[in-house]
Amino acid sequence: MNPQVLDPNAYLEGLVRNALGELLGEEAAVLPVSLDRPRQPEHGDLGLPCFPYAKALKTNPAQAASMLAERIRPDTLVSEVRPTGPFLNFRFHPKALAENVVRGILEEKEPYGPWASNGLSVVIDFSSPNIAKPFHLGHLRSTVIGAALRRLYRFTGHEVHGINHLGDWGSQFGKIIVAWREWGDEKALQKDPMRHLFDIYVRYQREEKERPELKEQAAEAFRRLESGEENEERAIWKKLRDISLQAFQGPYKRLRVEFDHMTGESFYEDKMEAVIQELEKAGITTVSEGALVVEFPEQKIPPCILRKSDGTTIYATRDLAALFYRRETYHFDKALYVVGSEQKLHFRQLALVLEKLGWPQAKNVQHVDFGLILFFNQEKGRWEKGKTRSGNAIFLDEVLDEAVAGVKKIIEEKNPDLPDKEAIAEAVGVSAIIFNDLKNGRIKDVKFDWNEMLSFEGETGPYVQYAGARLSSILRKAGSSVPAMTQSIASEGGIDFELLSDATPVLLTMMEFGPTLKRALEKNEPSILTNLMIRIASEIHSFLRDHRVLGEDPDLTRARLALVAAGRKILETGLEILGVTSPERM
Ligand code: ARG
């Protein structure tokens, strides 16, 4: 029988926690233990900053490090415990490190495989485009970031409800109905619904200025739509909504984005009244200029409107109804809204309303915001806020097509004989866009630079995918595969892990997977994982540069193949969470 697999990171954290417990008793439980790679590798495999313990131990950080060192004995996994100034540094036995990391990855043990359920329910509201209004670049960001968070939370043992809160209700539908009546063309709609609806909506906005009667018609159309009657307006609304929903499926499929619930704003049409009554009953509403609102005099921010003076409801009303519904239905512990920064005030207002209601989850209702997408303005020679040919609107398919065409060109240049070129160009092109979005902190603006994002070098999706493809190619040459190597490890005396002693840097980087996922969760920040994937890819490229995998010595070859299989597997797992595929060749 093989010994049990340990996660060296978690194991060491346990040793530190025990030592802190011995020194401080229960007080130790609240102290952070953040093991990290020392800046200089000579200092050790992992280092523990001891600043947070000095105060509790009534001493300085260096002394705290020594006190902890005295209580942690080297063992079969940990070879060295050494205080260095305010840090406590550790080293692992290379063989034990290799065995635990490689086996952990291939046998899908935590943290490398799906984590055990933690019983927490999380709602993630993302993508949420507006039907019949243009999909814009902010929606692309929301879609990509939200999909990554949905996978990240699911992988780490949460019960996740990914919701597309479609903008399929509201006064703009009055305008869309009028536009359809005036200029709608059945054939054009069937052919390219997104573009046709965009065109007539733009036309409406233009003509409204000269024909004020359109405005009245639009208001009337929305009133009739909101009446709940099965009238002509409702029929048009339903038709345009259904066809738009259908049209979104294409790009969603290409981006490999899935939702658990497609409940848009219209879903709350009949649920708002009850929620408004609850808020009134709770005594937190006031009437201001004929509108029903919740005011926030202390915070000095504008009131949250529940019902306008003309009796109609708004976006915020539906979001509150959605919160009530999601609490009852999904019993969420946390609710994330992946929406651009321009809606900061709106989400602040929602959270404050919940606070006034005394909801315990109020502080876990979080706006996961993000920056803009920037384009290079050739004339002015600088990056600026996105305007594509059609204004701020984009047609998602168009953007994806452009990326795929770019990759196809590169493949034709570099590797024209590659089998299955089309499929690979699709996988790499779409991934490049996702990766470009997820590689920097989400609050940062994203530069939309085709050359950079499609490059096979640098911090790009193709670069990481290429590392995976290289590993697959080595396994293929050896007549092996990830499952075959997993088998091989399980068999008695399968691999001599001592032979991977020269792979410590790549193993240590792969071992950061668990703590990285935790940090990404804490900050709702997929870029933390993206960056680890770039570093793992780069460590793999350097290992392959300096070492020959398929050599004379069969034992060494087998050990290195196990490492190669583990590398392939962890890249696949990490990229999968980000929403990026791992082609076998490219
Ligand atoms: N449809 C909105 C927009 O495009 C985003 C919706 C975000 N989700 C929410 N629950 N408010 O601006």
Coordinates of C-alpha atoms and ligand atoms in Angstrom, one line a residue:
M1 CA 0.0 0.0 0.0
N2 CA 1.2 3.5 -0.8
P3 CA 1.4 5.8 2.2
Q4 CA -1.3 8.5 2.5
V5 CA -0.8 11.6 0.4
L6 CA -0.2 14.8 2.3
D7 CA -0.5 18.4 1.1
P8 CA 2.9 19.6 2.3
N9 CA 1.5 23.2 2.6
A10 CA -1.4 22.3 4.8
Y11 CA 0.7 19.9 6.8
L12 CA 3.2 22.6 7.6
E13 CA 0.5 25.1 8.4
G14 CA -0.8 22.5 10.9
L15 CA 2.7 22.2 12.5
V16 CA 2.8 26.0 12.8
R17 CA -0.7 26.2 14.3
N18 CA 0.2 23.5 16.9
A19 CA 3.3 25.4 17.9
L20 CA 1.4 28.6 18.2
G21 CA -1.2 26.8 20.2
E22 CA 1.4 25.5 22.6
L23 CA 2.7 29.0 23.1
L24 CA -0.5 30.9 23.2
G25 CA -3.4 28.6 23.8
E26 CA -6.7 29.6 22.4
E27 CA -5.5 33.0 21.6
A28 CA -3.5 31.5 18.7
A29 CA -6.7 30.6 16.7
V30 CA -7.2 34.1 15.4
L31 CA -3.7 34.6 14.2
P32 CA -2.9 34.3 10.5
V33 CA -0.5 31.7 9.2
S34 CA 0.6 32.8 5.7
L35 CA 3.3 30.5 4.4
D36 CA 4.9 31.8 1.2
R37 CA 7.8 31.2 -1.0
P38 CA 10.8 33.2 0.3
R39 CA 12.0 35.9 -2.1
Q40 CA 15.4 34.3 -2.2
P41 CA 15.2 30.5 -2.8
E42 CA 18.4 30.0 -0.8
H43 CA 16.4 30.9 2.3
G44 CA 14.1 27.9 2.0
D45 CA 11.1 26.3 0.3
L46 CA 8.5 28.1 2.4
G47 CA 8.8 31.0 4.8
L48 CA 6.6 32.3 7.6
P49 CA 6.6 36.0 8.4
C50 CA 6.4 36.2 12.2
F51 CA 5.4 39.8 12.6
P52 CA 1.8 39.0 13.5
Y53 CA 3.0 36.9 16.5
A54 CA 5.3 39.4 18.2
K55 CA 2.7 41.2 20.1
A56 CA 0.9 38.2 21.4
L57 CA 4.2 36.7 22.5
K58 CA 5.3 40.0 24.0
T59 CA 8.6 40.0 22.1
N60 CA 10.0 41.0 18.7
P61 CA 9.4 39.1 15.4
A62 CA 12.9 37.5 15.4
Q63 CA 12.4 36.1 18.9
A64 CA 9.0 34.9 17.9
A65 CA 10.5 33.0 15.0
S66 CA 13.0 31.4 17.3
M67 CA 10.3 30.4 19.8
L68 CA 8.3 28.7 17.1
A69 CA 11.4 27.0 15.7
E70 CA 12.0 25.4 19.0
R71 CA 8.6 23.7 18.9
I72 CA 8.7 22.4 15.3
R73 CA 10.9 19.3 14.9
P74 CA 12.0 18.1 11.4
D75 CA 10.3 14.9 10.4
T76 CA 9.9 12.7 7.3
L77 CA 8.5 15.5 5.3
V78 CA 10.1 18.7 6.7
S79 CA 13.8 18.6 6.6
E80 CA 14.8 22.0 8.0
V81 CA 13.3 24.6 10.3
R82 CA 15.4 27.7 10.5
P83 CA 14.6 31.2 11.9
T84 CA 16.2 33.9 9.8
G85 CA 15.5 37.4 11.2
P86 CA 11.7 37.9 11.5
F87 CA 11.0 34.9 9.3
L88 CA 10.8 31.2 10.0
N89 CA 12.0 29.3 7.0
F90 CA 11.4 25.7 6.1
R91 CA 12.7 23.1 3.7
F92 CA 11.1 19.8 2.6
H93 CA 12.9 16.5 1.8
P94 CA 12.9 16.7 -2.0
K95 CA 11.8 13.2 -2.3
A96 CA 8.8 13.5 0.0
L97 CA 7.8 16.8 -1.6
A98 CA 7.9 15.2 -5.1
E99 CA 5.9 12.2 -4.0
N100 CA 3.2 14.2 -2.2
V101 CA 2.8 16.8 -4.8
V102 CA 2.8 14.5 -7.9
R103 CA 0.6 11.9 -6.3
G104 CA -1.7 14.6 -4.9
I105 CA -2.2 16.1 -8.3
L106 CA -2.6 12.8 -10.2
E107 CA -4.8 11.2 -7.6
E108 CA -7.0 14.4 -7.5
K109 CA -6.5 14.8 -3.8
E110 CA -7.4 18.1 -2.2
P111 CA -6.4 20.8 -3.0
Y112 CA -5.6 19.6 -6.5
G113 CA -9.0 17.9 -7.1
P114 CA -12.4 19.1 -6.2
W115 CA -12.7 20.1 -2.5
A116 CA -15.1 18.5 -0.1
S117 CA -18.4 20.3 0.4
N118 CA -18.3 23.1 2.9
G119 CA -22.0 23.6 3.1
L120 CA -21.9 27.2 2.0
S121 CA -24.3 28.4 -0.6
V122 CA -23.2 31.2 -2.9
V123 CA -25.1 33.1 -5.5
I124 CA -23.2 34.6 -8.4
D125 CA -25.0 37.1 -10.6
F126 CA -23.1 37.6 -13.8
S127 CA -23.1 38.4 -17.5
S128 CA -26.7 39.7 -17.3
P129 CA -26.9 41.5 -20.7
N130 CA -29.9 43.6 -21.6
I131 CA -32.1 42.0 -24.2
A132 CA -32.6 44.0 -27.4
K133 CA -30.0 46.5 -26.2
P134 CA -26.4 46.0 -27.2
F135 CA -24.1 43.6 -25.4
H136 CA -21.2 45.8 -24.5
L137 CA -17.7 45.2 -23.4
G138 CA -18.6 45.4 -19.8
H139 CA -20.9 42.4 -20.3
L140 CA -18.0 40.5 -21.8
R141 CA -15.9 41.2 -18.7
S142 CA -18.8 40.2 -16.4
T143 CA -19.3 37.0 -18.3
V144 CA -15.7 36.0 -18.2
I145 CA -15.0 36.9 -14.6
G146 CA -18.3 35.6 -13.4
A147 CA -17.9 32.2 -15.1
A148 CA -14.4 31.9 -13.6
L149 CA -15.8 32.7 -10.1
R150 CA -18.6 30.2 -10.5
R151 CA -16.1 27.4 -11.3
L152 CA -13.7 28.5 -8.6
Y153 CA -16.4 28.4 -5.9
R154 CA -17.8 25.1 -7.1
F155 CA -14.3 23.5 -7.2
T156 CA -13.7 24.6 -3.7
G157 CA -16.7 22.9 -2.2
H158 CA -19.4 25.6 -2.3
E159 CA -23.0 25.1 -3.5
V160 CA -23.1 27.6 -6.4
H161 CA -26.0 29.3 -8.1
G162 CA -24.8 31.1 -11.2
I163 CA -27.5 33.4 -12.3
N164 CA -28.0 35.3 -15.5
H165 CA -30.1 38.3 -14.4
L166 CA -31.1 39.2 -17.9
G167 CA -32.2 42.8 -18.5
D168 CA -35.5 41.7 -20.0
W169 CA -37.8 44.2 -18.4
G170 CA -38.0 47.9 -17.8
S171 CA -39.1 51.1 -19.5
Q172 CA -36.6 50.6 -22.4
F173 CA -38.9 47.8 -23.6
G174 CA -41.5 50.5 -24.4
K175 CA -39.0 52.0 -26.8
I176 CA -38.0 48.7 -28.3
I177 CA -41.7 47.8 -28.9
V178 CA -42.2 51.1 -30.6
A179 CA -39.0 50.7 -32.7
W180 CA -40.1 47.2 -33.7
R181 CA -43.5 48.5 -34.8
E182 CA -41.9 51.3 -36.8
W183 CA -38.9 49.6 -38.4
G184 CA -39.0 45.9 -37.5
D185 CA -38.2 43.5 -40.3
E186 CA -39.0 39.9 -39.8
K187 CA -36.4 38.6 -42.2
A188 CA -33.6 40.7 -40.7
L189 CA -34.6 39.6 -37.3
Q190 CA -34.4 35.9 -38.1
K191 CA -31.1 36.4 -39.9
D192 CA -29.2 38.3 -37.2
P193 CA -31.4 39.2 -34.2
M194 CA -28.8 41.0 -32.1
R195 CA -27.8 43.3 -34.9
H196 CA -31.2 44.0 -36.2
L197 CA -32.5 44.9 -32.7
F198 CA -29.5 47.0 -32.1
D199 CA -30.0 48.9 -35.4
I200 CA -33.7 49.7 -34.7
Y201 CA -32.9 50.7 -31.1
V202 CA -30.2 53.1 -32.3
R203 CA -32.6 54.4 -34.9
Y204 CA -35.3 54.9 -32.2
Q205 CA -32.9 57.0 -30.1
R206 CA -32.0 59.1 -33.1
E207 CA -35.5 59.8 -34.2
E208 CA -37.0 60.3 -30.7
K209 CA -35.3 63.7 -30.7
E210 CA -37.2 64.9 -33.8
R211 CA -40.4 63.0 -33.1
P212 CA -41.4 63.6 -29.5
E213 CA -44.6 61.5 -30.0
L214 CA -42.4 58.4 -30.1
K215 CA -41.6 59.0 -26.4
E216 CA -45.2 59.1 -25.5
Q217 CA -45.9 56.0 -27.5
A218 CA -43.0 54.2 -25.7
A219 CA -44.2 55.2 -22.3
E220 CA -47.7 54.0 -23.2
A221 CA -46.3 50.7 -24.6
F222 CA -44.4 50.0 -21.4
R223 CA -47.5 50.8 -19.3
R224 CA -49.5 48.3 -21.4
L225 CA -46.7 45.7 -21.0
E226 CA -46.6 46.2 -17.3
S227 CA -50.4 45.9 -17.0
G228 CA -49.9 42.1 -17.1
E229 CA -52.5 41.7 -19.8
E230 CA -52.0 39.3 -22.7
N231 CA -51.9 42.1 -25.2
E232 CA -50.0 42.9 -28.3
E233 CA -47.1 44.6 -26.4
R234 CA -46.6 41.5 -24.4
A235 CA -46.6 39.3 -27.5
I236 CA -43.9 41.5 -29.1
W237 CA -41.9 41.6 -25.9
K238 CA -42.0 37.8 -25.6
K239 CA -41.0 37.3 -29.3
L240 CA -38.0 39.6 -29.1
R241 CA -36.9 38.2 -25.7
D242 CA -37.1 34.6 -26.9
I243 CA -35.1 35.3 -30.0
S244 CA -32.4 37.3 -28.2
L245 CA -32.1 34.5 -25.6
Q246 CA -31.6 32.1 -28.4
A247 CA -29.0 34.3 -30.0
F248 CA -26.9 34.6 -26.8
Q249 CA -26.5 30.9 -26.6
G250 CA -24.0 30.9 -29.5
P251 CA -21.3 33.1 -27.9
Y252 CA -22.0 31.6 -24.5
K253 CA -21.3 28.2 -25.9
R254 CA -18.1 29.3 -27.5
L255 CA -17.0 30.9 -24.2
R256 CA -18.0 27.7 -22.5
V257 CA -20.1 29.7 -20.0
E258 CA -22.9 28.1 -18.2
F259 CA -25.6 29.3 -15.9
D260 CA -27.6 27.5 -13.3
H261 CA -30.5 29.8 -13.6
M262 CA -31.7 32.1 -16.4
T263 CA -33.9 34.3 -14.3
G264 CA -34.0 37.8 -15.7
E265 CA -35.7 40.9 -14.4
S266 CA -39.1 40.0 -15.8
F267 CA -39.1 36.9 -13.5
Y268 CA -39.7 39.3 -10.7
E269 CA -42.6 41.1 -12.3
D270 CA -45.2 39.5 -10.0
K271 CA -42.9 39.3 -6.9
M272 CA -42.1 43.0 -6.4
E273 CA -45.4 44.0 -4.7
A274 CA -44.9 41.6 -1.8
V275 CA -41.4 42.8 -1.3
I276 CA -42.4 46.4 -1.3
Q277 CA -45.0 45.6 1.3
E278 CA -42.4 43.9 3.5
L279 CA -40.2 46.9 3.3
E280 CA -43.1 49.1 4.2
K281 CA -44.0 46.8 7.1
A282 CA -40.4 47.0 8.3
G283 CA -40.9 50.7 8.5
I284 CA -37.8 51.6 6.4
T285 CA -39.6 53.4 3.6
T286 CA -40.7 57.0 3.1
V287 CA -42.6 58.9 0.5
S288 CA -40.6 61.5 -1.3
E289 CA -42.1 63.7 -4.1
G290 CA -44.7 61.0 -4.6
A291 CA -42.2 58.2 -4.9
L292 CA -41.7 55.4 -2.4
V293 CA -38.1 55.2 -1.4
V294 CA -35.6 54.0 1.3
E295 CA -33.5 56.9 2.4
F296 CA -30.0 56.9 3.8
P297 CA -29.5 60.2 5.6
E298 CA -26.5 58.9 7.7
Q299 CA -24.5 57.8 4.7
K300 CA -25.5 60.9 2.7
I301 CA -26.2 58.9 -0.5
P302 CA -29.2 59.2 -2.7
P303 CA -32.3 57.2 -1.8
C304 CA -33.1 53.8 -3.3
I305 CA -36.3 54.2 -5.3
L306 CA -38.8 51.4 -5.0
R307 CA -41.7 52.9 -6.9
K308 CA -41.7 56.0 -9.0
S309 CA -44.5 58.6 -8.6
D310 CA -46.1 57.3 -11.8
G311 CA -46.5 53.9 -10.1
T312 CA -43.9 52.0 -12.1
T313 CA -41.1 50.1 -10.6
I314 CA -37.4 50.2 -11.5
Y315 CA -34.2 48.2 -11.7
A316 CA -33.6 48.4 -8.0
T317 CA -37.1 47.2 -7.1
R318 CA -36.4 44.1 -9.2
D319 CA -33.0 43.6 -7.6
L320 CA -34.5 43.7 -4.1
A321 CA -37.2 41.2 -5.2
A322 CA -34.5 39.0 -6.6
L323 CA -32.6 39.2 -3.2
F324 CA -35.7 38.1 -1.3
Y325 CA -36.3 35.3 -3.8
R326 CA -32.7 34.1 -3.8
R327 CA -32.6 34.1 0.0
E328 CA -35.8 32.0 0.2
T329 CA -34.9 29.7 -2.7
Y330 CA -31.1 29.2 -2.4
H331 CA -30.5 30.1 1.3
F332 CA -27.4 31.9 0.3
D333 CA -24.6 32.7 2.7
K334 CA -23.0 35.0 0.1
A335 CA -24.2 36.8 -3.0
L336 CA -21.8 38.2 -5.5
Y337 CA -22.7 40.7 -8.3
V338 CA -20.2 40.7 -11.1
V339 CA -21.0 44.1 -12.6
G340 CA -19.0 47.1 -13.7
S341 CA -17.9 49.8 -11.3
E342 CA -20.4 52.3 -12.7
Q343 CA -23.1 50.6 -10.7
K344 CA -21.3 51.0 -7.3
L345 CA -24.0 53.2 -5.9
H346 CA -26.8 50.8 -6.8
F347 CA -25.2 47.9 -5.0
R348 CA -24.3 50.0 -2.0
Q349 CA -27.9 51.0 -1.8
L350 CA -29.0 47.4 -1.9
A351 CA -26.6 46.3 0.8
L352 CA -27.8 49.2 3.0
V353 CA -31.5 48.3 2.6
L354 CA -30.6 44.7 3.7
E355 CA -28.7 46.1 6.7
K356 CA -31.7 48.2 7.7
L357 CA -33.8 45.0 7.5
G358 CA -31.3 43.3 9.7
W359 CA -30.4 40.5 7.3
P360 CA -27.4 38.6 8.7
Q361 CA -26.2 38.1 5.1
A362 CA -26.1 41.8 4.4
K363 CA -22.4 42.1 4.7
N364 CA -21.9 39.2 2.4
V365 CA -23.8 40.8 -0.4
Q366 CA -20.9 42.0 -2.4
H367 CA -20.4 44.0 -5.6
V368 CA -17.5 42.3 -7.5
D369 CA -16.7 45.3 -9.7
F370 CA -14.2 45.7 -12.5
G371 CA -12.5 48.2 -14.8
L372 CA -13.0 49.2 -18.4
I373 CA -11.8 47.7 -21.6
L374 CA -9.4 50.1 -23.4
F375 CA -8.7 50.4 -27.1
F376 CA -5.7 52.1 -28.7
N377 CA -6.6 55.2 -30.5
Q378 CA -4.2 55.4 -33.5
E379 CA -4.7 59.1 -34.1
K380 CA -4.2 60.3 -30.6
G381 CA -1.6 57.6 -29.9
R382 CA -3.1 56.5 -26.6
W383 CA -5.3 54.0 -24.9
E384 CA -8.9 55.1 -24.3
K385 CA -12.3 53.9 -23.2
G386 CA -13.8 51.4 -25.6
K387 CA -15.5 52.4 -28.8
T388 CA -15.7 49.8 -31.5
R389 CA -17.0 50.4 -35.0
S390 CA -20.5 50.3 -33.8
G391 CA -19.9 52.6 -30.8
N392 CA -19.7 51.2 -27.4
A393 CA -21.6 48.1 -28.5
I394 CA -19.9 44.9 -29.6
F395 CA -21.1 41.9 -31.3
L396 CA -19.6 39.2 -29.3
D397 CA -19.4 36.7 -32.1
E398 CA -17.5 39.3 -34.1
V399 CA -14.8 39.7 -31.4
L400 CA -14.5 35.9 -31.0
D401 CA -14.2 35.5 -34.8
E402 CA -11.5 38.1 -34.9
A403 CA -9.4 36.3 -32.3
V404 CA -9.8 33.0 -33.9
A405 CA -8.8 34.4 -37.3
G406 CA -5.7 35.8 -35.7
V407 CA -4.7 32.5 -34.2
K408 CA -5.4 30.8 -37.6
K409 CA -2.9 33.1 -39.2
I410 CA -0.3 32.3 -36.6
I411 CA -0.8 28.6 -37.0
E412 CA -0.5 28.9 -40.8
E413 CA 2.9 30.6 -40.3
K414 CA 4.3 28.4 -37.5
N415 CA 2.7 25.0 -37.8
P416 CA 0.8 24.6 -41.1
D417 CA 0.6 20.8 -40.9
L418 CA -1.1 20.8 -37.6
P419 CA -4.1 18.4 -37.8
D420 CA -7.5 19.8 -36.8
K421 CA -6.5 23.4 -37.3
E422 CA -10.0 24.9 -37.1
A423 CA -10.8 23.4 -33.7
I424 CA -7.5 24.4 -32.3
A425 CA -7.7 28.0 -33.6
E426 CA -11.2 28.2 -32.0
A427 CA -9.9 26.9 -28.6
V428 CA -6.8 29.1 -28.6
G429 CA -8.5 32.3 -29.9
V430 CA -11.4 32.2 -27.5
S431 CA -9.0 31.4 -24.6
A432 CA -6.8 34.3 -25.5
I433 CA -9.6 36.7 -24.9
I434 CA -10.6 35.1 -21.6
F435 CA -7.0 35.0 -20.4
N436 CA -6.4 38.6 -21.4
D437 CA -9.3 39.6 -19.3
L438 CA -8.4 37.5 -16.3
K439 CA -4.7 38.2 -16.0
N440 CA -4.8 41.5 -14.3
G441 CA -6.6 42.4 -11.1
R442 CA -10.2 42.9 -12.1
I443 CA -10.3 46.6 -11.0
K444 CA -7.6 47.4 -13.6
D445 CA -8.6 48.4 -17.0
V446 CA -8.0 45.8 -19.7
K447 CA -6.1 46.7 -22.9
F448 CA -7.6 45.1 -25.9
D449 CA -4.4 44.5 -27.9
W450 CA -4.7 41.7 -30.5
N451 CA -1.0 41.2 -31.0
E452 CA -0.2 40.9 -27.4
M453 CA -3.1 38.7 -26.4
L454 CA -2.6 36.2 -29.2
S455 CA 1.2 35.9 -28.7
F456 CA 2.5 32.5 -27.8
E457 CA 5.0 34.2 -25.5
G458 CA 4.5 36.4 -22.5
E459 CA 1.6 36.3 -20.1
T460 CA -1.0 35.0 -22.5
G461 CA -3.5 32.2 -22.7
P462 CA -1.7 30.6 -25.7
Y463 CA 1.6 30.6 -23.7
V464 CA 0.0 28.5 -20.9
Q465 CA -1.9 26.3 -23.3
Y466 CA 1.3 25.7 -25.2
A467 CA 3.1 24.5 -22.0
G468 CA 0.3 21.9 -21.7
A469 CA 0.5 20.9 -25.3
R470 CA 4.3 20.3 -24.9
L471 CA 3.7 18.0 -22.0
S472 CA 1.0 16.1 -23.9
S473 CA 3.4 15.7 -26.8
I474 CA 6.1 14.2 -24.5
L475 CA 3.6 11.8 -23.0
R476 CA 2.4 10.8 -26.5
K477 CA 6.0 10.1 -27.6
A478 CA 6.5 7.9 -24.6
G479 CA 3.3 6.0 -25.4
S480 CA 1.9 7.2 -22.1
S481 CA -0.8 9.5 -20.9
V482 CA -2.0 11.2 -17.7
P483 CA -4.2 8.2 -16.7
A484 CA -1.5 5.7 -17.5
M485 CA 1.0 7.6 -15.3
T486 CA -1.6 7.8 -12.5
Q487 CA -1.9 4.0 -12.7
S488 CA 1.8 3.6 -12.8
I489 CA 2.2 5.5 -9.5
A490 CA -0.3 3.4 -7.8
S491 CA 1.5 0.2 -8.6
E492 CA 4.0 -1.1 -6.0
G493 CA 7.4 0.5 -6.5
G494 CA 6.1 2.4 -9.4
I495 CA 8.2 5.6 -9.3
D496 CA 11.4 6.5 -7.5
F497 CA 10.6 10.0 -6.4
E498 CA 14.1 10.6 -5.2
L499 CA 14.9 11.0 -8.9
L500 CA 12.8 14.2 -9.0
S501 CA 15.1 16.0 -6.5
D502 CA 16.1 18.4 -9.2
A503 CA 12.5 19.4 -9.9
T504 CA 11.9 21.2 -6.5
P505 CA 11.2 24.7 -8.0
V506 CA 8.5 23.4 -10.3
L507 CA 7.0 21.2 -7.6
L508 CA 6.9 24.1 -5.1
T509 CA 5.2 26.3 -7.6
M510 CA 2.6 23.6 -8.3
M511 CA 2.1 23.2 -4.5
E512 CA 1.0 26.8 -4.4
F513 CA -2.3 25.7 -6.0
G514 CA -4.2 25.3 -2.8
P515 CA -3.2 28.6 -1.1
T516 CA -3.7 30.4 -4.4
L517 CA -7.3 29.2 -4.7
K518 CA -8.0 30.3 -1.1
R519 CA -6.6 33.8 -1.8
A520 CA -8.5 34.0 -5.1
L521 CA -11.7 33.2 -3.2
E522 CA -11.0 35.7 -0.4
K523 CA -10.7 38.5 -2.9
N524 CA -13.0 37.2 -5.6
E525 CA -10.1 37.6 -7.9
P526 CA -9.5 35.1 -10.7
S527 CA -6.3 36.9 -11.7
I528 CA -4.6 35.4 -8.7
L529 CA -5.1 31.9 -10.2
T530 CA -4.3 33.2 -13.7
N531 CA -0.9 34.4 -12.5
L532 CA -0.1 31.1 -10.8
M533 CA -0.9 29.3 -14.1
I534 CA 1.5 31.6 -15.9
R535 CA 4.2 30.8 -13.3
I536 CA 3.6 27.1 -13.5
A537 CA 3.9 27.2 -17.3
S538 CA 7.1 29.1 -17.1
E539 CA 8.6 26.7 -14.5
I540 CA 7.6 23.8 -16.8
H541 CA 9.2 25.5 -19.8
S542 CA 12.5 26.0 -17.8
F543 CA 12.5 22.5 -16.5
L544 CA 12.1 21.1 -20.1
R545 CA 14.9 23.4 -21.3
D546 CA 17.3 22.0 -18.7
H547 CA 16.3 18.4 -18.5
R548 CA 15.7 15.6 -20.9
V549 CA 12.5 13.7 -20.1
L550 CA 12.8 10.7 -22.5
G551 CA 16.4 9.4 -21.9
E552 CA 18.5 6.3 -21.5
D553 CA 17.7 5.5 -17.8
P554 CA 14.2 3.9 -17.6
D555 CA 13.7 4.8 -13.9
L556 CA 14.6 8.4 -14.5
T557 CA 12.4 8.6 -17.5
R558 CA 9.5 7.2 -15.6
A559 CA 10.0 9.6 -12.7
R560 CA 10.1 12.6 -15.1
L561 CA 7.1 11.3 -17.0
A562 CA 5.2 11.3 -13.7
L563 CA 6.2 14.9 -13.2
V564 CA 5.2 15.7 -16.8
A565 CA 1.8 14.0 -16.3
A566 CA 1.3 16.0 -13.0
G567 CA 2.2 19.3 -14.8
R568 CA -0.2 18.5 -17.6
K569 CA -3.0 17.7 -15.2
I570 CA -2.6 20.8 -13.0
L571 CA -2.5 23.1 -16.0
E572 CA -5.7 21.5 -17.2
T573 CA -7.4 21.8 -13.8
G574 CA -6.4 25.5 -13.3
L575 CA -7.2 26.5 -16.8
E576 CA -10.6 24.7 -16.6
I577 CA -11.5 26.9 -13.6
L578 CA -10.6 30.0 -15.6
G579 CA -12.7 28.8 -18.5
V580 CA -9.8 28.0 -20.8
T581 CA -9.4 24.7 -22.6
S582 CA -6.2 22.7 -22.8
P583 CA -5.6 21.5 -26.4
E584 CA -3.5 18.3 -26.7
R585 CA -1.5 19.9 -29.5
M586 CA -1.1 23.3 -31.0
Ligands
ARG1 N1 -28.5 44.2 -17.0 C1 -27.6 45.1 -16.2 C2 -26.8 45.9 -17.1 O1 -26.5 45.6 -18.2 C3 -26.7 44.3 -15.3 C4 -27.4 43.4 -14.3 C5 -26.6 43.0 -13.1 N2 -27.2 42.3 -12.1 C6 -28.1 42.7 -11.3 N3 -28.7 41.9 -10.4 N4 -28.4 44.0 -11.2 O2 -26.3 47.0 -16.7

